[in-house]
PDB file of C-alpha atoms in Angstrom:
ATOM      1  CA  ASN P  13      47.574  65.696 -95.946  1.00  0.00           C
ATOM      2  CA  LEU P  14      50.260  63.496 -97.372  1.00  0.00           C
ATOM      3  CA  GLU P  15      51.074  64.300-100.965  1.00  0.00           C
ATOM      4  CA  ILE P  16      53.315  62.039-103.020  1.00  0.00           C
ATOM      5  CA  LYS P  17      55.153  63.681-105.911  1.00  0.00           C
ATOM      6  CA  ASN P  18      57.580  62.379-108.497  1.00  0.00           C
ATOM      7  CA  SER P  19      59.985  65.257-108.993  1.00  0.00           C
ATOM      8  CA  GLY P  20      61.717  64.014-112.097  1.00  0.00           C
ATOM      9  CA  THR P  21      65.378  64.750-112.692  1.00  0.00           C
ATOM     10  CA  PHE P  22      67.006  67.701-110.944  1.00  0.00           C
ATOM     11  CA  GLN P  23      70.467  69.162-110.500  1.00  0.00           C
ATOM     12  CA  LYS P  24      72.418  69.764-107.332  1.00  0.00           C
ATOM     13  CA  GLU P  25      71.864  73.525-107.673  1.00  0.00           C
ATOM     14  CA  GLY P  26      68.495  74.891-108.773  1.00  0.00           C
ATOM     15  CA  ALA P  27      64.810  74.214-108.409  1.00  0.00           C
ATOM     16  CA  ILE P  28      63.300  70.742-108.113  1.00  0.00           C
ATOM     17  CA  PRO P  29      60.444  70.266-110.615  1.00  0.00           C
ATOM     18  CA  SER P  30      57.016  70.444-108.884  1.00  0.00           C
ATOM     19  CA  ILE P  31      58.636  71.266-105.503  1.00  0.00           C
ATOM     20  CA  GLY P  32      60.841  74.330-105.951  1.00  0.00           C
ATOM     21  CA  TYR P  33      64.201  75.259-104.496  1.00  0.00           C
ATOM     22  CA  VAL P  34      64.739  73.425-101.221  1.00  0.00           C
ATOM     23  CA  PRO P  35      68.489  73.184-100.518  1.00  0.00           C
ATOM     24  CA  GLU P  36      67.895  70.666 -97.726  1.00  0.00           C
ATOM     25  CA  ILE P  37      66.477  68.173-100.260  1.00  0.00           C
ATOM     26  CA  GLN P  38      69.300  68.697-102.754  1.00  0.00           C
ATOM     27  CA  GLY P  39      71.875  68.271 -99.995  1.00  0.00           C
ATOM     28  CA  LYS P  40      70.312  65.029 -98.803  1.00  0.00           C
ATOM     29  CA  ALA P  41      69.456  63.583-102.235  1.00  0.00           C
ATOM     30  CA  PHE P  42      72.996  63.917-103.550  1.00  0.00           C
ATOM     31  CA  SER P  43      74.405  62.088-100.528  1.00  0.00           C
ATOM     32  CA  MET P  44      72.018  59.124-100.915  1.00  0.00           C
ATOM     33  CA  LYS P  45      72.277  55.921-102.921  1.00  0.00           C
ATOM     34  CA  PRO P  46      69.564  54.772-105.377  1.00  0.00           C
ATOM     35  CA  GLY P  47      66.707  53.057-103.518  1.00  0.00           C
ATOM     36  CA  GLU P  48      67.462  54.769-100.193  1.00  0.00           C
ATOM     37  CA  VAL P  49      64.695  56.526 -98.254  1.00  0.00           C
ATOM     38  CA  SER P  50      65.552  59.632 -96.233  1.00  0.00           C
ATOM     39  CA  GLU P  51      64.568  60.586 -92.724  1.00  0.00           C
ATOM     40  CA  LEU P  52      62.141  63.509 -92.388  1.00  0.00           C
ATOM     41  CA  ILE P  53      63.608  66.622 -94.057  1.00  0.00           C
ATOM     42  CA  THR P  54      62.309  69.994 -92.911  1.00  0.00           C
ATOM     43  CA  GLY P  55      63.199  72.985 -95.034  1.00  0.00           C
ATOM     44  CA  ASP P  56      64.873  75.830 -93.142  1.00  0.00           C
ATOM     45  CA  SER P  57      64.811  78.237 -96.081  1.00  0.00           C
ATOM     46  CA  PRO P  58      62.366  81.135 -96.310  1.00  0.00           C
ATOM     47  CA  GLY P  59      59.245  80.056 -98.143  1.00  0.00           C
ATOM     48  CA  THR P  60      59.535  76.382 -97.276  1.00  0.00           C
ATOM     49  CA  GLU P  61      56.192  75.337 -95.849  1.00  0.00           C
ATOM     50  CA  ALA P  62      56.484  71.562 -95.794  1.00  0.00           C
ATOM     51  CA  SER P  63      58.489  68.603 -94.622  1.00  0.00           C
ATOM     52  CA  PHE P  64      59.663  65.891 -96.965  1.00  0.00           C
ATOM     53  CA  ILE P  65      60.664  62.258 -97.074  1.00  0.00           C
ATOM     54  CA  ILE P  66      62.453  61.355-100.285  1.00  0.00           C
ATOM     55  CA  LYS P  67      63.281  58.132-102.040  1.00  0.00           C
ATOM     56  CA  LEU P  68      66.098  58.332-104.538  1.00  0.00           C
ATOM     57  CA  LYS P  69      65.120  56.365-107.639  1.00  0.00           C
ATOM     58  CA  GLU P  70      68.317  56.831-109.619  1.00  0.00           C
ATOM     59  CA  LYS P  71      71.371  58.986-110.165  1.00  0.00           C
ATOM     60  CA  GLN P  72      72.300  60.142-113.629  1.00  0.00           C
ATOM     61  CA  PRO P  73      75.785  61.214-114.652  1.00  0.00           C
ATOM     62  CA  ALA P  74      76.303  64.934-115.219  1.00  0.00           C
ATOM     63  CA  ARG P  75      75.869  66.000-118.828  1.00  0.00           C
ATOM     64  CA  GLN P  76      75.788  69.115-120.975  1.00  0.00           C
ATOM     65  CA  GLU P  77      72.211  70.354-121.362  1.00  0.00           C
ATOM     66  CA  THR P  78      70.718  70.608-124.833  1.00  0.00           C
ATOM     67  CA  LEU P  79      69.959  73.957-126.469  1.00  0.00           C
ATOM     68  CA  ASN P  80      66.213  73.433-125.916  1.00  0.00           C
ATOM     69  CA  GLU P  81      66.768  72.628-122.232  1.00  0.00           C
ATOM     70  CA  ALA P  82      68.926  75.747-121.869  1.00  0.00           C
ATOM     71  CA  LYS P  83      66.283  77.886-123.632  1.00  0.00           C
ATOM     72  CA  ASP P  84      63.564  76.577-121.292  1.00  0.00           C
ATOM     73  CA  ARG P  85      65.720  77.140-118.208  1.00  0.00           C
ATOM     74  CA  VAL P  86      66.764  80.654-119.252  1.00  0.00           C
ATOM     75  CA  GLY P  87      63.150  81.483-120.136  1.00  0.00           C
ATOM     76  CA  ASP P  88      62.008  80.306-116.704  1.00  0.00           C
ATOM     77  CA  ILE P  89      64.706  82.397-115.014  1.00  0.00           C
ATOM     78  CA  LEU P  90      63.711  85.525-116.972  1.00  0.00           C
ATOM     79  CA  VAL P  91      60.003  85.057-116.203  1.00  0.00           C
ATOM     80  CA  SER P  92      60.784  84.486-112.523  1.00  0.00           C
ATOM     81  CA  LYS P  93      63.029  87.554-112.349  1.00  0.00           C
ATOM     82  CA  LYS P  94      60.451  89.772-114.055  1.00  0.00           C
ATOM     83  CA  SER P  95      57.589  88.546-111.851  1.00  0.00           C
ATOM     84  CA  HIS P  96      59.788  89.143-108.795  1.00  0.00           C
ATOM     85  CA  GLU P  97      60.499  92.724-109.949  1.00  0.00           C
ATOM     86  CA  LEU P  98      56.782  93.338-110.533  1.00  0.00           C
ATOM     87  CA  ALA P  99      55.895  91.949-107.093  1.00  0.00           C
ATOM     88  CA  LEU P 100      58.433  94.257-105.467  1.00  0.00           C
ATOM     89  CA  MET P 101      57.111  97.280-107.407  1.00  0.00           C
ATOM     90  CA  LYS P 102      53.547  96.398-106.323  1.00  0.00           C
ATOM     91  CA  ALA P 103      54.710  96.043-102.721  1.00  0.00           C
ATOM     92  CA  TRP P 104      56.244  99.538-102.822  1.00  0.00           C
ATOM     93  CA  ASP P 105      53.012 100.944-104.311  1.00  0.00           C
ATOM     94  CA  ASP P 106      51.033  99.230-101.534  1.00  0.00           C
ATOM     95  CA  TYR P 107      53.494 100.507 -98.926  1.00  0.00           C
ATOM     96  CA  TYR P 108      52.946 104.129 -99.992  1.00  0.00           C
ATOM     97  CA  ALA P 109      49.176 103.600-100.164  1.00  0.00           C
ATOM     98  CA  LEU P 110      49.269 101.954 -96.724  1.00  0.00           C
ATOM     99  CA  ASP P 111      51.132 104.966 -95.356  1.00  0.00           C
ATOM    100  CA  LEU P 112      48.559 107.381 -96.819  1.00  0.00           C
ATOM    101  CA  ILE P 113      45.517 105.369 -95.741  1.00  0.00           C
ATOM    102  CA  SER P 114      46.844 104.666 -92.230  1.00  0.00           C
ATOM    103  CA  ASP P 115      46.627 108.400 -91.512  1.00  0.00           C
ATOM    104  CA  GLU P 116      42.836 107.955 -91.770  1.00  0.00           C
ATOM    105  CA  GLY P 117      42.824 105.927 -88.522  1.00  0.00           C
ATOM    106  CA  MET P 118      41.801 102.620 -90.114  1.00  0.00           C
ATOM    107  CA  GLY P 119      43.019  99.264 -88.884  1.00  0.00           C
ATOM    108  CA  LEU P 120      45.320  97.030 -90.908  1.00  0.00           C
ATOM    109  CA  ASP P 121      42.428  94.645 -91.692  1.00  0.00           C
ATOM    110  CA  GLU P 122      40.443  97.468 -93.312  1.00  0.00           C
ATOM    111  CA  ILE P 123      43.458  98.828 -95.192  1.00  0.00           C
ATOM    112  CA  CYS P 124      44.313  95.402 -96.631  1.00  0.00           C
ATOM    113  CA  GLU P 125      40.718  94.967 -97.756  1.00  0.00           C
ATOM    114  CA  ILE P 126      40.769  98.336 -99.548  1.00  0.00           C
ATOM    115  CA  LEU P 127      44.123  97.566-101.220  1.00  0.00           C
ATOM    116  CA  ASP P 128      43.065  93.980-102.033  1.00  0.00           C
ATOM    117  CA  LEU P 129      46.011  92.588-100.065  1.00  0.00           C
ATOM    118  CA  LYS P 130      46.113  89.234 -98.317  1.00  0.00           C
ATOM    119  CA  LEU P 131      46.608  89.753 -94.581  1.00  0.00           C
ATOM    120  CA  VAL P 132      48.397  86.910 -92.821  1.00  0.00           C
ATOM    121  CA  LYS P 133      49.143  87.075 -89.118  1.00  0.00           C
ATOM    122  CA  SER P 134      52.061  85.032 -87.869  1.00  0.00           C
ATOM    123  CA  ASP P 135      52.374  83.176 -84.625  1.00  0.00           C
ATOM    124  CA  GLU P 136      54.822  84.580 -82.093  1.00  0.00           C
ATOM    125  CA  PHE P 137      58.462  84.109 -83.098  1.00  0.00           C
ATOM    126  CA  THR P 138      61.908  84.939 -81.781  1.00  0.00           C
ATOM    127  CA  ARG P 139      64.681  86.899 -83.428  1.00  0.00           C
ATOM    128  CA  LYS P 140      66.411  83.690 -84.607  1.00  0.00           C
ATOM    129  CA  GLY P 141      63.335  81.456 -84.705  1.00  0.00           C
ATOM    130  CA  PHE P 142      61.099  79.832 -87.269  1.00  0.00           C
ATOM    131  CA  ILE P 143      58.401  82.077 -88.781  1.00  0.00           C
ATOM    132  CA  ASN P 144      55.270  80.132 -89.653  1.00  0.00           C
ATOM    133  CA  GLY P 145      54.780  80.212 -93.455  1.00  0.00           C
ATOM    134  CA  LEU P 146      58.289  81.537 -94.127  1.00  0.00           C
ATOM    135  CA  GLY P 147      60.607  79.153 -92.313  1.00  0.00           C
ATOM    136  CA  GLN P 148      63.914  80.373 -90.935  1.00  0.00           C
ATOM    137  CA  ALA P 149      63.872  83.990 -92.145  1.00  0.00           C
ATOM    138  CA  ASP P 150      66.491  85.871 -90.142  1.00  0.00           C
ATOM    139  CA  GLU P 151      66.440  88.993 -92.354  1.00  0.00           C
ATOM    140  CA  ILE P 152      62.677  89.326 -92.002  1.00  0.00           C
ATOM    141  CA  ALA P 153      62.847  88.751 -88.243  1.00  0.00           C
ATOM    142  CA  GLU P 154      65.558  91.425 -87.908  1.00  0.00           C
ATOM    143  CA  SER P 155      63.383  93.868 -89.867  1.00  0.00           C
ATOM    144  CA  VAL P 156      60.384  93.109 -87.666  1.00  0.00           C
ATOM    145  CA  PHE P 157      62.385  93.514 -84.455  1.00  0.00           C
ATOM    146  CA  SER P 158      63.639  96.921 -85.629  1.00  0.00           C
ATOM    147  CA  LEU P 159      60.037  98.220 -85.814  1.00  0.00           C
ATOM    148  CA  LYS P 160      57.953  99.882 -83.118  1.00  0.00           C
ATOM    149  CA  PRO P 161      54.527  98.377 -82.337  1.00  0.00           C
ATOM    150  CA  GLY P 162      52.068  99.435 -85.040  1.00  0.00           C
ATOM    151  CA  GLU P 163      54.844 100.386 -87.488  1.00  0.00           C
ATOM    152  CA  ALA P 164      55.069  98.791 -90.960  1.00  0.00           C
ATOM    153  CA  SER P 165      58.296  97.763 -92.696  1.00  0.00           C
ATOM    154  CA  ASN P 166      59.493  98.727 -96.117  1.00  0.00           C
ATOM    155  CA  PRO P 167      58.752  95.955 -98.650  1.00  0.00           C
ATOM    156  CA  LEU P 168      60.861  92.878 -97.948  1.00  0.00           C
ATOM    157  CA  THR P 169      61.931  90.513-100.700  1.00  0.00           C
ATOM    158  CA  ILE P 170      61.236  86.792-100.359  1.00  0.00           C
ATOM    159  CA  ARG P 171      61.735  84.006-102.884  1.00  0.00           C
ATOM    160  CA  ARG P 172      58.090  84.070-103.987  1.00  0.00           C
ATOM    161  CA  GLY P 173      57.826  87.853-104.247  1.00  0.00           C
ATOM    162  CA  ALA P 174      57.640  90.597-101.643  1.00  0.00           C
ATOM    163  CA  LEU P 175      55.834  91.290 -98.406  1.00  0.00           C
ATOM    164  CA  LEU P 176      55.048  94.072 -95.988  1.00  0.00           C
ATOM    165  CA  VAL P 177      55.123  93.396 -92.269  1.00  0.00           C
ATOM    166  CA  GLN P 178      53.688  95.293 -89.352  1.00  0.00           C
ATOM    167  CA  LEU P 179      54.697  94.693 -85.757  1.00  0.00           C
ATOM    168  CA  ASP P 180      51.676  94.248 -83.460  1.00  0.00           C
ATOM    169  CA  GLU P 181      53.498  93.825 -80.160  1.00  0.00           C
ATOM    170  CA  ILE P 182      56.722  92.734 -78.521  1.00  0.00           C
ATOM    171  CA  ILE P 183      56.213  90.131 -75.817  1.00  0.00           C
ATOM    172  CA  GLY P 184      58.561  89.765 -72.871  1.00  0.00           C
TER     173      GLY P 184
END
């Protein structure tokens, strides 16, 4: 599905309203002229799940943000940081529960159902390759490749929270 979004104003560093933090867009947008349309931009950052084509409507000169803008931005940062901390704490709780329950001989599907966790299986990937749903995630790939088949990782931090991974098999 093609979705057209108007992002509104954004800075060179930081999240793009209604899209999120995609450094590839910021890098391209700030090198374009108003009215220009980009080639296809594919995010290489963990968590990027889409490709983009952007049209730069205008460039605004840099300015000092107002107190209200700063309050909103700082509030958003604090909420994001706290939710990230809570996600990581939950992931550790789930990790310990997973360890306890796995001794019962249940499969990962059953364990995730009991713990009310979303189980997502990735396609095959290489140590330095693209991981479907995460993008280029070298740290996660390194963690996965350090596991033995059937072994689960410690919680891993990603931009949107935390995740647990289990290695099913190593191919070739």
